[in-house]
Coordinates of C-alpha atoms in Angstrom, one line a residue:
Chain A
M1 CA -3.9 23.4 20.3
G2 CA -7.5 22.1 19.7
M3 CA -8.0 18.6 18.5
H4 CA -8.7 19.5 14.9
A5 CA -5.7 21.7 14.6
R6 CA -3.6 18.9 16.2
I7 CA -5.0 16.4 13.7
D8 CA -4.4 18.7 10.7
A9 CA -0.8 19.3 11.9
A10 CA -0.2 15.6 12.2
I11 CA -1.6 15.0 8.7
E12 CA 0.5 17.8 7.2
A13 CA 3.6 16.3 8.8
A14 CA 2.7 12.9 7.5
I15 CA 2.2 14.1 4.0
A16 CA 5.6 15.9 4.1
T17 CA 7.4 12.6 4.9
G18 CA 6.7 11.6 1.3
Q19 CA 7.9 14.9 -0.2
G20 CA 11.3 16.4 -0.7
R21 CA 13.5 18.4 -3.1
T22 CA 14.9 15.3 -4.7
A23 CA 11.5 13.7 -5.3
P24 CA 9.4 13.8 -8.5
A25 CA 7.5 17.1 -8.1
R26 CA 4.2 16.2 -9.7
L27 CA 3.8 13.1 -7.5
S28 CA 4.8 15.1 -4.5
S29 CA 2.0 17.6 -5.3
A30 CA -0.5 14.8 -5.9
L31 CA 0.1 13.5 -2.4
H32 CA -0.8 16.8 -0.8
Y33 CA -3.7 17.4 -3.2
A34 CA -5.1 14.0 -2.4
C35 CA -5.3 14.7 1.4
T36 CA -6.2 18.4 1.5
P37 CA -8.3 20.3 2.1
G38 CA -9.7 17.7 4.4
G39 CA -13.3 16.6 4.6
A40 CA -14.6 16.3 8.1
R41 CA -11.6 14.2 9.1
I42 CA -14.1 11.9 10.8
R43 CA -11.9 8.9 11.2
P44 CA -8.9 10.6 12.8
T45 CA -11.3 12.6 15.0
I46 CA -12.8 9.4 16.3
L47 CA -9.3 7.9 16.8
M48 CA -8.1 10.9 18.7
S49 CA -11.3 11.1 20.8
V50 CA -10.8 7.5 21.9
A51 CA -7.1 8.0 22.6
M52 CA -7.9 11.0 24.7
A53 CA -10.7 9.2 26.5
C54 CA -8.1 6.5 27.4
G55 CA -5.5 9.0 28.7
D56 CA -3.4 9.8 25.5
D57 CA -0.2 9.2 27.4
Q58 CA 1.9 8.9 24.2
P59 CA 0.6 11.9 22.1
K60 CA 3.1 11.4 19.3
L61 CA 1.9 7.9 18.8
S62 CA -1.8 9.1 18.7
D63 CA -0.8 11.8 16.2
A64 CA 0.9 9.3 14.0
A65 CA -2.0 6.9 14.3
A66 CA -4.5 9.6 13.3
A67 CA -2.5 10.7 10.4
A68 CA -1.8 7.2 9.2
L69 CA -5.5 6.3 9.2
E70 CA -6.4 9.5 7.3
L71 CA -3.7 9.0 4.7
I72 CA -4.8 5.5 3.9
H73 CA -8.4 6.6 3.8
C74 CA -7.4 9.3 1.3
A75 CA -5.5 6.7 -0.7
S76 CA -8.6 4.6 -0.9
L77 CA -10.6 7.6 -2.2
V78 CA -8.0 8.3 -4.9
H79 CA -8.1 4.7 -6.1
D80 CA -11.9 4.4 -5.8
D81 CA -12.3 7.5 -8.0
L82 CA -10.3 5.9 -10.9
P83 CA -12.1 5.4 -14.2
C84 CA -12.1 1.6 -13.7
F85 CA -14.0 2.0 -10.4
D86 CA -16.4 5.0 -9.8
D87 CA -14.9 7.1 -12.7
A88 CA -15.5 10.2 -10.5
D89 CA -14.6 13.6 -11.8
L90 CA -15.1 15.3 -8.5
R91 CA -14.1 14.7 -4.9
R92 CA -14.7 17.1 -2.0
G93 CA -15.7 19.7 -4.5
K94 CA -12.6 19.7 -6.6
P95 CA -11.3 17.5 -9.5
S96 CA -10.4 14.0 -8.5
V97 CA -6.7 13.2 -8.5
H98 CA -6.6 11.4 -11.8
R99 CA -8.5 14.3 -13.4
A100 CA -6.2 17.0 -11.9
F101 CA -3.0 15.0 -12.5
S102 CA -3.2 11.8 -14.5
Q103 CA -4.2 8.2 -14.0
P104 CA -0.6 7.0 -13.4
L105 CA -0.1 9.6 -10.8
A106 CA -3.4 8.8 -9.1
V107 CA -2.4 5.1 -8.9
L108 CA 1.0 6.1 -7.6
A109 CA -0.3 8.7 -5.1
G110 CA -2.6 6.0 -3.6
D111 CA 0.2 3.5 -3.4
S112 CA 2.6 6.0 -1.8
L113 CA 0.0 7.2 0.8
I114 CA -0.7 3.6 1.8
I115 CA 3.1 2.9 2.2
Q116 CA 3.6 6.2 4.1
S117 CA 0.9 5.2 6.6
F118 CA 2.9 2.3 7.7
G119 CA 6.2 4.2 7.6
I120 CA 5.0 7.0 9.9
L121 CA 3.8 4.4 12.4
A122 CA 7.1 2.7 12.4
A123 CA 8.9 6.0 12.7
A124 CA 6.8 7.0 15.8
A125 CA 7.7 3.7 17.5
P126 CA 10.7 4.4 19.7
A127 CA 8.6 5.6 22.7
A128 CA 6.5 2.4 22.7
P129 CA 7.5 -0.3 20.1
D130 CA 4.8 -2.7 21.1
R131 CA 2.0 -0.2 20.7
A132 CA 3.4 0.8 17.3
L133 CA 3.5 -2.8 16.1
G134 CA -0.1 -3.2 17.4
L135 CA -1.2 -0.1 15.4
I136 CA 0.5 -1.5 12.2
E137 CA -1.2 -4.8 12.7
I138 CA -4.7 -3.2 13.1
L139 CA -4.2 -0.8 10.2
S140 CA -3.1 -3.7 8.0
R141 CA -6.0 -5.9 9.1
Q142 CA -8.6 -3.2 8.5
T143 CA -7.3 -2.0 5.2
G144 CA -6.1 -5.1 3.3
M145 CA -7.5 -8.6 2.5
P146 CA -9.3 -10.7 3.6
H147 CA -11.5 -8.3 5.7
G148 CA -10.3 -4.7 5.3
I149 CA -11.4 -2.0 2.8
C150 CA -9.7 -3.7 -0.1
A151 CA -11.9 -6.8 0.6
G152 CA -14.9 -4.4 0.7
Q153 CA -14.1 -3.1 -2.8
G154 CA -13.3 -6.6 -3.9
W155 CA -16.9 -7.8 -3.1
E156 CA -18.1 -5.4 -5.8
S157 CA -16.4 -7.8 -8.4
E158 CA -18.3 -10.8 -7.1
S159 CA -21.5 -12.1 -8.6
D160 CA -22.7 -13.4 -5.3
I161 CA -22.1 -10.8 -2.5
D162 CA -22.0 -11.6 1.2
L163 CA -23.7 -8.3 2.2
S164 CA -22.7 -8.3 5.8
A165 CA -19.1 -9.0 5.0
Y166 CA -19.3 -6.4 2.3
H167 CA -20.6 -3.6 4.6
L168 CA -18.3 -4.5 7.5
S169 CA -15.2 -4.4 5.4
K170 CA -16.2 -1.6 3.0
T171 CA -17.3 1.0 5.5
G172 CA -16.9 -0.5 9.0
A173 CA -13.2 -1.5 8.7
L174 CA -11.8 2.1 8.9
F175 CA -14.1 3.0 11.9
I176 CA -13.0 -0.2 13.7
A177 CA -9.4 0.8 12.9
A178 CA -10.2 4.3 14.3
T179 CA -11.5 3.1 17.7
Q180 CA -9.0 0.3 18.1
M181 CA -6.0 2.4 17.1
G182 CA -7.0 5.2 19.4
A183 CA -7.2 2.7 22.3
V184 CA -3.9 1.0 21.4
A185 CA -2.0 4.3 20.9
A186 CA -3.0 5.1 24.6
G187 CA -1.9 1.6 25.8
Q188 CA -5.3 -0.1 26.0
E189 CA -6.4 -3.4 24.5
A190 CA -7.9 -3.3 21.0
E191 CA -10.6 -5.9 21.3
P192 CA -13.2 -4.1 23.6
W193 CA -13.3 -1.2 21.1
F194 CA -14.3 -3.3 18.1
E195 CA -18.1 -2.9 18.6
L196 CA -18.0 0.9 18.9
G197 CA -16.1 1.1 15.6
A198 CA -18.4 -1.4 13.9
R199 CA -21.5 0.5 15.0
I200 CA -20.2 3.9 13.9
G201 CA -19.4 2.3 10.6
E202 CA -22.9 1.0 10.2
A203 CA -24.3 4.4 11.1
F204 CA -22.0 6.0 8.5
Q205 CA -23.2 3.6 5.8
V206 CA -26.9 4.3 6.5
A207 CA -26.2 8.1 6.7
D208 CA -24.3 7.9 3.4
D209 CA -27.2 6.1 1.8
L210 CA -29.5 8.8 3.1
R211 CA -27.3 11.7 1.8
D212 CA -26.8 9.9 -1.5
A213 CA -30.6 9.7 -1.9
L214 CA -31.5 13.2 -0.5
C215 CA -28.7 15.6 -1.5
D216 CA -27.6 17.0 -4.8
E217 CA -24.1 17.1 -6.3
A218 CA -23.4 20.6 -4.9
E219 CA -24.3 19.5 -1.4
L220 CA -22.3 16.3 -1.6
G221 CA -19.2 17.7 -3.4
K222 CA -19.4 14.6 -5.6
P223 CA -22.0 13.1 -8.0
A224 CA -25.4 12.2 -6.3
G225 CA -27.6 9.2 -6.8
Q226 CA -24.7 6.9 -7.4
D227 CA -26.1 4.0 -5.4
D228 CA -29.3 3.9 -7.6
L229 CA -27.2 4.4 -10.7
H230 CA -24.9 1.5 -10.0
G231 CA -27.6 -0.7 -8.5
R232 CA -25.8 -0.9 -5.2
P233 CA -27.5 -2.4 -2.2
N234 CA -28.5 0.5 0.2
A235 CA -30.6 1.2 3.3
V236 CA -33.0 3.6 1.6
A237 CA -33.9 1.1 -1.1
Q238 CA -34.3 -1.6 1.6
L239 CA -36.2 0.3 4.4
G240 CA -37.5 3.5 2.8
L241 CA -36.5 7.0 3.9
N242 CA -38.2 6.9 7.3
G243 CA -37.1 3.4 8.0
A244 CA -33.5 4.3 7.3
V245 CA -33.7 7.3 9.7
S246 CA -35.0 5.1 12.6
R247 CA -32.4 2.5 11.8
L248 CA -29.7 5.2 12.0
N249 CA -31.0 6.3 15.4
D250 CA -31.0 2.7 16.7
I251 CA -27.5 2.1 15.6
L252 CA -26.2 5.3 17.3
S253 CA -27.9 4.4 20.6
G254 CA -26.2 1.0 20.3
A255 CA -22.8 2.6 19.6
I256 CA -23.1 4.8 22.8
A257 CA -24.1 1.8 24.9
S258 CA -21.1 -0.2 23.6
I259 CA -18.4 2.3 24.8
P260 CA -16.0 0.4 27.1
A261 CA -15.4 1.8 30.6
C262 CA -12.6 4.4 30.5
P263 CA -11.8 7.8 32.1
G264 CA -13.4 9.8 29.2
E265 CA -16.5 7.7 28.7
A266 CA -19.0 10.5 29.0
Q267 CA -17.2 12.9 26.6
L268 CA -16.9 10.0 24.1
A269 CA -20.7 9.5 24.2
Q270 CA -21.1 13.2 23.7
M271 CA -18.7 13.0 20.7
V272 CA -20.8 10.2 19.1
R273 CA -23.9 12.4 19.5
M274 CA -22.3 15.4 17.9
Y275 CA -20.9 13.2 15.2
A276 CA -24.4 11.9 14.4
E277 CA -25.6 15.4 13.7
K278 CA -22.6 15.9 11.4
L279 CA -23.4 12.7 9.5
V280 CA -26.9 13.7 8.5
P281 CA -27.5 17.4 9.2
A282 CA -31.0 18.3 10.5
E283 CA -32.0 19.9 7.2
V284 CA -31.3 16.7 5.3
L285 CA -33.4 14.7 7.9
A286 CA -36.1 17.2 7.4
K287 CA -36.3 16.2 3.7
A288 CA -36.7 12.6 4.8
R289 CA -39.7 13.6 6.9
A290 CA -41.2 15.8 4.2
Chain B
M1 CA 14.7 -27.3 3.3
G2 CA 16.9 -25.5 0.7
M3 CA 16.8 -21.7 0.4
H4 CA 14.4 -21.6 -2.6
A5 CA 11.9 -24.0 -1.0
R6 CA 12.1 -21.9 2.2
I7 CA 11.4 -18.7 0.3
D8 CA 8.5 -20.3 -1.7
A9 CA 7.0 -21.6 1.5
A10 CA 7.3 -18.1 3.1
I11 CA 5.6 -16.5 0.1
E12 CA 2.8 -19.0 0.0
A13 CA 2.2 -18.4 3.7
A14 CA 2.2 -14.7 3.2
I15 CA -0.3 -14.8 0.3
A16 CA -2.6 -17.0 2.5
T17 CA -2.8 -14.2 5.1
G18 CA -4.9 -12.3 2.6
Q19 CA -7.2 -15.1 1.8
G20 CA -10.0 -16.9 3.6
R21 CA -13.4 -18.5 3.2
T22 CA -15.2 -15.2 4.1
A23 CA -13.2 -13.1 1.6
P24 CA -14.2 -12.1 -1.9
A25 CA -13.1 -15.1 -4.0
R26 CA -11.9 -13.4 -7.2
L27 CA -9.7 -11.0 -5.3
S28 CA -8.3 -13.9 -3.2
S29 CA -7.4 -15.7 -6.4
A30 CA -5.9 -12.6 -7.9
L31 CA -3.5 -12.3 -4.9
H32 CA -2.2 -15.8 -5.6
Y33 CA -2.1 -15.3 -9.4
A34 CA -0.1 -12.1 -9.0
C35 CA 2.7 -13.8 -7.0
T36 CA 2.9 -17.2 -8.6
P37 CA 4.5 -19.0 -10.3
G38 CA 7.5 -16.9 -9.2
G39 CA 10.1 -15.4 -11.4
A40 CA 13.7 -15.9 -10.2
R41 CA 12.7 -14.6 -6.8
I42 CA 15.9 -12.6 -7.0
R43 CA 15.1 -10.0 -4.3
P44 CA 14.1 -12.5 -1.5
T45 CA 17.0 -14.7 -2.5
I46 CA 19.4 -11.8 -2.0
L47 CA 17.6 -10.9 1.3
M48 CA 17.9 -14.4 2.6
S49 CA 21.5 -14.8 1.5
V50 CA 22.4 -11.7 3.4
A51 CA 20.4 -12.8 6.5
M52 CA 22.2 -16.2 6.4
A53 CA 25.6 -14.6 5.9
C54 CA 24.8 -12.6 9.1
G55 CA 23.8 -15.7 11.1
D56 CA 20.0 -15.8 10.5
D57 CA 19.3 -16.2 14.3
Q58 CA 15.6 -15.3 13.8
P59 CA 14.6 -17.4 10.9
K60 CA 10.9 -16.5 11.1
L61 CA 11.7 -12.8 10.8
S62 CA 14.0 -13.5 7.8
D63 CA 11.1 -15.5 6.2
A64 CA 8.6 -12.7 6.8
A65 CA 11.0 -10.1 5.4
A66 CA 11.7 -12.2 2.3
A67 CA 8.0 -12.7 1.7
A68 CA 7.1 -9.1 2.4
L69 CA 9.7 -7.9 -0.1
E70 CA 8.5 -10.2 -2.8
L71 CA 4.8 -9.4 -2.3
I72 CA 5.4 -5.7 -2.6
H73 CA 7.5 -6.3 -5.7
C74 CA 4.7 -8.3 -7.2
A75 CA 2.3 -5.6 -6.3
S76 CA 4.4 -3.1 -8.2
L77 CA 4.4 -5.3 -11.3
V78 CA 0.6 -5.6 -11.2
H79 CA 0.2 -1.8 -11.1
D80 CA 3.0 -1.2 -13.6
D81 CA 1.2 -3.5 -16.1
L82 CA -2.0 -1.5 -15.9
P83 CA -3.2 0.2 -19.2
C84 CA -2.4 3.6 -17.8
F85 CA 1.3 2.6 -17.3
D86 CA 2.8 -0.1 -19.5
D87 CA -0.4 -1.6 -20.8
A88 CA 1.2 -5.0 -20.7
D89 CA -0.9 -8.0 -21.7
L90 CA 1.8 -10.5 -20.5
R91 CA 3.8 -11.0 -17.4
R92 CA 6.1 -14.0 -16.7
G93 CA 4.6 -15.7 -19.8
K94 CA 0.9 -15.5 -18.7
P95 CA -1.8 -12.8 -19.0
S96 CA -1.2 -9.8 -16.7
V97 CA -3.5 -9.5 -13.7
H98 CA -5.8 -6.9 -15.2
R99 CA -6.1 -9.1 -18.4
A100 CA -6.8 -12.3 -16.4
F101 CA -9.2 -10.6 -13.9
S102 CA -10.1 -7.0 -14.5
Q103 CA -8.6 -3.5 -13.9
P104 CA -10.4 -3.0 -10.6
L105 CA -9.2 -6.3 -9.3
A106 CA -5.6 -5.5 -10.5
V107 CA -5.6 -2.2 -8.6
L108 CA -7.1 -3.9 -5.5
A109 CA -4.7 -6.9 -5.7
G110 CA -1.7 -4.5 -5.8
D111 CA -3.1 -2.5 -2.9
S112 CA -3.8 -5.6 -0.8
L113 CA -0.3 -7.1 -1.4
I114 CA 1.3 -3.8 -0.3
I115 CA -0.7 -3.8 2.9
Q116 CA -0.1 -7.5 3.5
S117 CA 3.7 -6.9 3.3
F118 CA 3.5 -4.6 6.3
G119 CA 1.0 -6.8 8.1
I120 CA 3.2 -9.9 8.0
L121 CA 6.2 -8.0 9.3
A122 CA 4.2 -6.8 12.2
A123 CA 2.8 -10.3 12.8
A124 CA 6.4 -11.7 12.9
A125 CA 7.5 -9.2 15.5
P126 CA 7.0 -10.8 18.9
A127 CA 10.5 -12.5 18.8
A128 CA 12.3 -9.2 18.1
P129 CA 10.0 -6.1 18.0
D130 CA 12.9 -3.6 17.3
R131 CA 14.1 -5.6 14.3
A132 CA 10.5 -5.9 12.9
L133 CA 10.0 -2.1 13.2
G134 CA 13.4 -1.6 11.5
L135 CA 12.2 -3.9 8.6
I136 CA 8.9 -1.9 8.3
E137 CA 10.8 1.4 8.2
I138 CA 13.2 0.1 5.5
L139 CA 10.4 -1.4 3.4
S140 CA 8.4 1.8 3.6
R141 CA 11.4 4.0 2.7
Q142 CA 12.4 1.9 -0.3
T143 CA 8.9 1.5 -1.7
G144 CA 7.1 4.8 -1.2
M145 CA 7.8 8.4 -1.7
P146 CA 10.1 10.4 -1.8
H147 CA 12.8 7.8 -2.8
G148 CA 11.3 4.4 -3.1
I149 CA 9.9 2.6 -6.2
C150 CA 6.8 4.8 -6.3
A151 CA 9.1 7.8 -6.7
G152 CA 10.9 5.9 -9.4
Q153 CA 7.6 5.4 -11.4
G154 CA 6.7 9.0 -10.5
W155 CA 9.8 10.3 -12.3
E156 CA 8.3 9.0 -15.6
S157 CA 5.6 11.7 -15.3
E158 CA 8.1 14.5 -15.1
S159 CA 9.2 16.5 -18.1
D160 CA 12.7 17.0 -16.5
I161 CA 14.0 13.7 -15.1
D162 CA 16.7 13.4 -12.5
L163 CA 18.3 10.3 -14.1
S164 CA 20.3 9.1 -11.1
A165 CA 17.4 9.6 -8.7
Y166 CA 15.2 7.8 -11.2
H167 CA 17.4 4.7 -11.5
L168 CA 18.2 4.6 -7.8
S169 CA 14.5 4.6 -6.8
K170 CA 13.0 2.7 -9.8
T171 CA 15.4 -0.3 -9.7
G172 CA 17.8 0.2 -6.9
A173 CA 15.4 0.7 -4.1
L174 CA 14.1 -2.9 -3.8
F175 CA 17.7 -4.3 -3.9
I176 CA 18.7 -1.9 -1.2
A177 CA 15.7 -3.1 0.7
A178 CA 16.8 -6.7 0.1
T179 CA 20.4 -6.3 1.5
Q180 CA 19.3 -4.0 4.4
M181 CA 16.3 -6.1 5.4
G182 CA 18.4 -9.3 5.3
A183 CA 20.9 -7.7 7.6
V184 CA 18.3 -6.2 10.0
A185 CA 16.4 -9.5 10.2
A186 CA 19.6 -11.1 11.5
G187 CA 20.2 -8.3 14.0
Q188 CA 22.8 -6.2 12.1
E189 CA 22.8 -2.5 11.2
A190 CA 21.2 -1.5 7.9
E191 CA 23.5 1.2 6.8
P192 CA 26.7 -0.8 5.8
W193 CA 24.5 -2.8 3.4
F194 CA 23.3 0.1 1.4
E195 CA 26.1 0.0 -1.2
L196 CA 25.8 -3.7 -2.0
G197 CA 22.1 -3.3 -2.7
A198 CA 22.5 -0.1 -4.7
R199 CA 25.2 -1.8 -6.9
I200 CA 23.2 -4.9 -7.5
G201 CA 20.3 -2.6 -8.5
E202 CA 22.5 -0.8 -11.0
A203 CA 23.7 -4.2 -12.4
F204 CA 20.1 -5.3 -12.7
Q205 CA 19.2 -2.1 -14.6
V206 CA 22.0 -2.5 -17.1
A207 CA 21.2 -6.2 -17.5
D208 CA 17.5 -5.5 -18.0
D209 CA 18.5 -2.9 -20.7
L210 CA 20.7 -5.6 -22.4
R211 CA 17.9 -8.2 -22.3
D212 CA 15.3 -5.7 -23.6
A213 CA 17.6 -5.0 -26.5
L214 CA 18.7 -8.6 -27.2
C215 CA 15.9 -10.9 -26.4
D216 CA 12.5 -11.5 -28.1
E217 CA 9.1 -11.7 -26.4
A218 CA 9.2 -15.5 -25.9
E219 CA 12.6 -15.3 -24.1
L220 CA 11.5 -12.4 -21.9
G221 CA 8.0 -13.6 -21.1
K222 CA 6.9 -10.0 -21.8
P223 CA 7.0 -7.6 -24.8
A224 CA 10.6 -6.8 -26.0
G225 CA 12.0 -3.6 -27.2
Q226 CA 9.9 -1.6 -24.7
D227 CA 12.7 0.9 -23.8
D228 CA 13.2 2.0 -27.4
L229 CA 9.4 2.0 -28.0
H230 CA 8.8 4.3 -25.0
G231 CA 12.0 6.3 -25.6
R232 CA 13.2 5.4 -22.1
P233 CA 16.8 6.3 -21.2
N234 CA 18.8 3.0 -21.2
A235 CA 22.4 1.8 -21.0
V236 CA 22.5 0.2 -24.4
A237 CA 21.4 3.5 -26.1
Q238 CA 24.0 5.4 -24.0
L239 CA 27.0 3.0 -24.2
G240 CA 26.4 0.6 -27.1
L241 CA 26.1 -3.2 -26.5
N242 CA 29.7 -3.8 -25.7
G243 CA 30.0 -0.7 -23.5
A244 CA 26.9 -1.9 -21.6
V245 CA 28.5 -5.3 -21.1
S246 CA 31.7 -3.9 -19.6
R247 CA 29.8 -1.5 -17.4
L248 CA 27.8 -4.5 -16.1
N249 CA 31.1 -6.3 -15.2
D250 CA 32.5 -3.2 -13.5
I251 CA 29.4 -2.8 -11.4
L252 CA 29.4 -6.5 -10.3
S253 CA 33.1 -6.3 -9.2
G254 CA 32.2 -3.2 -7.2
A255 CA 29.3 -5.0 -5.6
I256 CA 31.5 -7.8 -4.4
A257 CA 34.1 -5.4 -3.1
S258 CA 31.4 -3.6 -1.1
I259 CA 30.2 -6.6 1.0
P260 CA 30.6 -5.7 4.7
A261 CA 32.6 -8.0 6.9
C262 CA 30.4 -10.9 8.1
P263 CA 30.7 -14.6 8.9
G264 CA 29.3 -15.6 5.4
E265 CA 31.2 -13.0 3.3
A266 CA 32.8 -15.5 0.9
Q267 CA 29.5 -17.3 0.2
L268 CA 27.8 -14.0 -0.4
A269 CA 30.4 -13.0 -3.0
Q270 CA 29.8 -16.3 -4.7
M271 CA 26.1 -15.6 -4.7
V272 CA 26.6 -12.3 -6.5
R273 CA 28.7 -14.0 -9.1
M274 CA 26.1 -16.7 -9.7
Y275 CA 23.4 -14.1 -9.8
A276 CA 25.3 -12.2 -12.5
E277 CA 25.2 -15.2 -14.7
K278 CA 21.4 -15.5 -14.1
L279 CA 20.9 -11.8 -14.9
V280 CA 22.3 -12.0 -18.4
P281 CA 22.8 -15.7 -19.5
A282 CA 26.0 -16.4 -21.5
E283 CA 24.0 -17.0 -24.7
V284 CA 22.6 -13.5 -24.5
L285 CA 26.0 -12.0 -23.9
A286 CA 27.2 -14.0 -27.0
K287 CA 24.7 -11.9 -29.0
A288 CA 26.2 -8.7 -27.7
R289 CA 29.7 -9.9 -28.9
A290 CA 28.4 -11.1 -32.3

């Protein structure tokens, strides 16, 4: 099974842990709807790539970690799309969960997916309890308060924003979770993998700003120009289009340089390069140069 | 330190894990606001009572379990109060979180508290990793889908409600979590403690229906008559006031009879009796008999 099929299978299995014949049917459907069809599955792909670069000696734990991370990411998208946040009608080219189901079911689907993330990590523990607990601790730290993605969203309710804390928690946190959880699932220490995750997160933020500025709604699968519309701080406004593109390249070089020594170091560098092309496709970059 | 002071200290410490100088200040405040001042802290009190009846040989784990359960309970109240659910302006006699802060901060506070619950269990693990993983698994099962409190809320979006599944998950789940987590924190099996939790949950549901029918807003600290208003199924509508009172007494006798053999069995039975009096105070029962 290739890596993507493996990740998809793990995600499907993780969603199914929240479903069942004796569960409320609409909420069961909303769980699946919220997580499929996947986007690029970037976070679990990074996680799995790191786990494989470190030997992947407990594949069930890597699977659970990848699925847990994607479920909680999807949960955050469902809640971010709610009318009280982005009020987004579309996500990945189809109606957002609260539009397709209802606001109560969107709140509950997000809550359930968060909870399932931790449940599947605990259920995958028997082979390696200490690693499972490490994964739960990282996932909690990078998603909750004071420094996870909840904190990132929370900064948007402050009149005085700490910009570096905002970006690190809003976008960086789940990439830090990806690299650290991949390492821990394979029995390595988390700490040396912080920088790779943080730099990929930074790259993602700049790339997202570029796409938001350069793509239309059909290309994005969600409304375009949202940063400008909501007056959000962004790299294109700060550095201009070309400045943002060079910043992106600098960050990616730094990311590759930060990869800790491990058996699969070279493949991992290759993965970051391929991933950079996915982040901002050549035809979008061409618009920046135009 | 008495049990209640111990529980309060554990909850304060758990809330503080989500705060910090470098976190968004309003969301930090909302976390504390959502969990204090406490209600009766019924769920952590039951959890701690069971842990103590079973020997409480890992007090830090019992503390973390009690706090985790209360945080996730508070999270569910914050989300239940949102305009898309109960649209409640008041909770425990003060403005609900979305009224005091904002809807985005209420969604985020709930999400953060859910995540912190799992984080503090993982952080308390070193002394007994297997117990901590057991606690995480129970907490996940009793709060998420398909059978936890999220499922309970999810039933309210179905046209065809499975009433016993609805009550077991909506109200019973956190009491089952309380008895099972108390036992597991003290090194016992979870399964024998299911029935005590389920019966206490049933009693709580009937008592809540009685209070909703008999008390006014000032006595409840939240709007009264909500069951009638929203056409929710409830014991008073089904059995009448006196029928509901006898049902409550039957359930409590069953709860006491179900207590598994353990060193503190007698004290635990005493706790259930005291707790029954707290659930529906004598002066409220007098109204039912009037």
